[in-house]
């Protein structure tokens, strides 16, 4: 997902808990893409904090994004499974926070890869 496509989605007037999960997935793909560009072998993981820690091994700026990664990690289950965890508790404010975090991750990756 390019930043321009992501930006169109991020600017929509309504953001649901399912959207928060998809945004979290976009962050995961950005980070895995960055790591693969560094020679990392793809691993099955959805832990954004772990991925950001690996990214920070190559570029220190990713370490400052780990707190946001922890916030997004909370949405992996909550955004996918209604009635589980806090699906209904993901409101507009939380969804907007998720979009902002993903935007920072996307911008960091694009900057580092000179995209």
Short mmCIF file of C-alpha atoms in Angstrom, two decimals:
data_model
loop_
_atom_site.label_atom_id
_atom_site.label_comp_id
_atom_site.label_asym_id
_atom_site.label_seq_id
_atom_site.Cartn_x
_atom_site.Cartn_y
_atom_site.Cartn_z
CA UNK A 1 0.00 0.00 0.00
CA UNK A 2 1.58 3.28 -1.03
CA UNK A 3 1.35 6.26 1.23
CA UNK A 4 -0.93 8.03 -1.27
CA UNK A 5 -3.42 5.14 -1.23
CA UNK A 6 -3.15 4.94 2.55
CA UNK A 7 -3.74 8.70 2.81
CA UNK A 8 -7.00 8.47 0.86
CA UNK A 9 -8.25 5.80 3.27
CA UNK A 10 -6.95 7.73 6.27
CA UNK A 11 -8.89 10.83 5.23
CA UNK A 12 -12.25 9.07 5.15
CA UNK A 13 -14.82 10.63 7.48
CA UNK A 14 -15.56 7.45 9.41
CA UNK A 15 -13.10 4.93 10.75
CA UNK A 16 -14.29 1.71 12.32
CA UNK A 17 -12.56 -0.76 14.61
CA UNK A 18 -12.09 -3.01 11.58
CA UNK A 19 -10.33 -0.11 9.85
CA UNK A 20 -8.01 0.18 12.87
CA UNK A 21 -7.04 -3.42 12.38
CA UNK A 22 -6.40 -2.83 8.67
CA UNK A 23 -4.30 0.23 9.47
CA UNK A 24 -2.30 -1.90 11.89
CA UNK A 25 -1.83 -4.41 9.06
CA UNK A 26 -0.55 -1.63 6.78
CA UNK A 27 2.07 -0.73 9.40
CA UNK A 28 3.10 -4.38 9.60
CA UNK A 29 3.56 -4.56 5.84
CA UNK A 30 5.58 -1.35 5.74
CA UNK A 31 7.91 -2.65 8.45
CA UNK A 32 8.31 -6.08 6.87
CA UNK A 33 9.00 -4.43 3.51
CA UNK A 34 11.71 -2.30 5.11
CA UNK A 35 13.27 -5.31 6.80
CA UNK A 36 13.22 -7.39 3.62
CA UNK A 37 14.98 -4.50 1.83
CA UNK A 38 17.67 -4.81 4.50
CA UNK A 39 18.11 -8.53 3.78
CA UNK A 40 15.85 -9.86 6.55
CA UNK A 41 14.21 -13.21 5.91
CA UNK A 42 10.45 -13.03 6.26
CA UNK A 43 9.18 -14.43 9.56
CA UNK A 44 5.63 -15.09 10.64
CA UNK A 45 5.00 -12.39 13.21
CA UNK A 46 2.39 -9.74 13.80
CA UNK A 47 4.16 -8.05 16.73
CA UNK A 48 4.84 -4.48 15.64
CA UNK A 49 7.06 -3.77 18.64
CA UNK A 50 9.28 -6.72 17.68
CA UNK A 51 9.36 -5.57 14.05
CA UNK A 52 10.20 -2.00 15.07
CA UNK A 53 12.97 -3.32 17.32
CA UNK A 54 14.43 -5.21 14.35
CA UNK A 55 14.12 -2.10 12.18
CA UNK A 56 15.95 -0.10 14.88
CA UNK A 57 18.88 -2.52 14.48
CA UNK A 58 19.32 -0.95 11.02
CA UNK A 59 18.13 2.59 11.72
CA UNK A 60 17.81 4.04 15.22
CA UNK A 61 14.85 6.30 14.37
CA UNK A 62 12.52 3.26 14.44
CA UNK A 63 13.11 2.84 18.19
CA UNK A 64 11.08 5.99 18.84
CA UNK A 65 8.07 4.39 17.11
CA UNK A 66 7.83 1.37 19.43
CA UNK A 67 5.33 2.98 21.79
CA UNK A 68 2.99 3.53 18.85
CA UNK A 69 3.61 -0.05 17.75
CA UNK A 70 2.43 -1.24 21.17
CA UNK A 71 -0.79 0.76 20.76
CA UNK A 72 -1.38 -0.78 17.32
CA UNK A 73 -0.64 -4.28 18.65
CA UNK A 74 -3.74 -3.95 20.81
CA UNK A 75 -5.87 -3.78 17.66
CA UNK A 76 -4.75 -7.08 16.14
CA UNK A 77 -7.43 -9.03 17.98
CA UNK A 78 -9.81 -6.24 18.93
CA UNK A 79 -10.30 -5.16 15.34
CA UNK A 80 -10.87 -8.63 13.94
CA UNK A 81 -13.12 -10.43 16.35
CA UNK A 82 -16.36 -8.71 17.46
CA UNK A 83 -17.26 -9.49 21.05
CA UNK A 84 -13.65 -10.30 21.91
CA UNK A 85 -11.29 -8.06 23.88
CA UNK A 86 -12.48 -4.47 23.38
CA UNK A 87 -13.85 -4.48 19.83
CA UNK A 88 -16.65 -2.10 20.66
CA UNK A 89 -14.32 0.19 22.64
CA UNK A 90 -12.33 1.24 19.58
CA UNK A 91 -13.90 4.59 18.93
CA UNK A 92 -13.19 7.38 16.50
CA UNK A 93 -10.48 8.91 18.70
CA UNK A 94 -8.61 5.60 18.95
CA UNK A 95 -9.00 4.98 15.23
CA UNK A 96 -7.59 8.44 14.47
CA UNK A 97 -4.66 7.69 16.78
CA UNK A 98 -4.03 4.46 14.87
CA UNK A 99 -4.04 6.33 11.56
CA UNK A 100 -1.54 8.87 12.90
CA UNK A 101 0.77 6.12 14.17
CA UNK A 102 0.66 4.22 10.89
CA UNK A 103 1.33 7.44 8.99
CA UNK A 104 4.50 8.00 11.09
CA UNK A 105 5.65 4.43 10.43
CA UNK A 106 4.93 4.73 6.70
CA UNK A 107 6.78 8.04 6.47
CA UNK A 108 9.81 6.61 8.32
CA UNK A 109 9.98 3.59 6.02
CA UNK A 110 9.53 5.65 2.87
CA UNK A 111 12.19 8.11 4.01
CA UNK A 112 14.69 5.36 4.80
CA UNK A 113 14.03 3.57 1.52
CA UNK A 114 14.00 6.89 -0.35
CA UNK A 115 10.59 6.18 -1.90
#
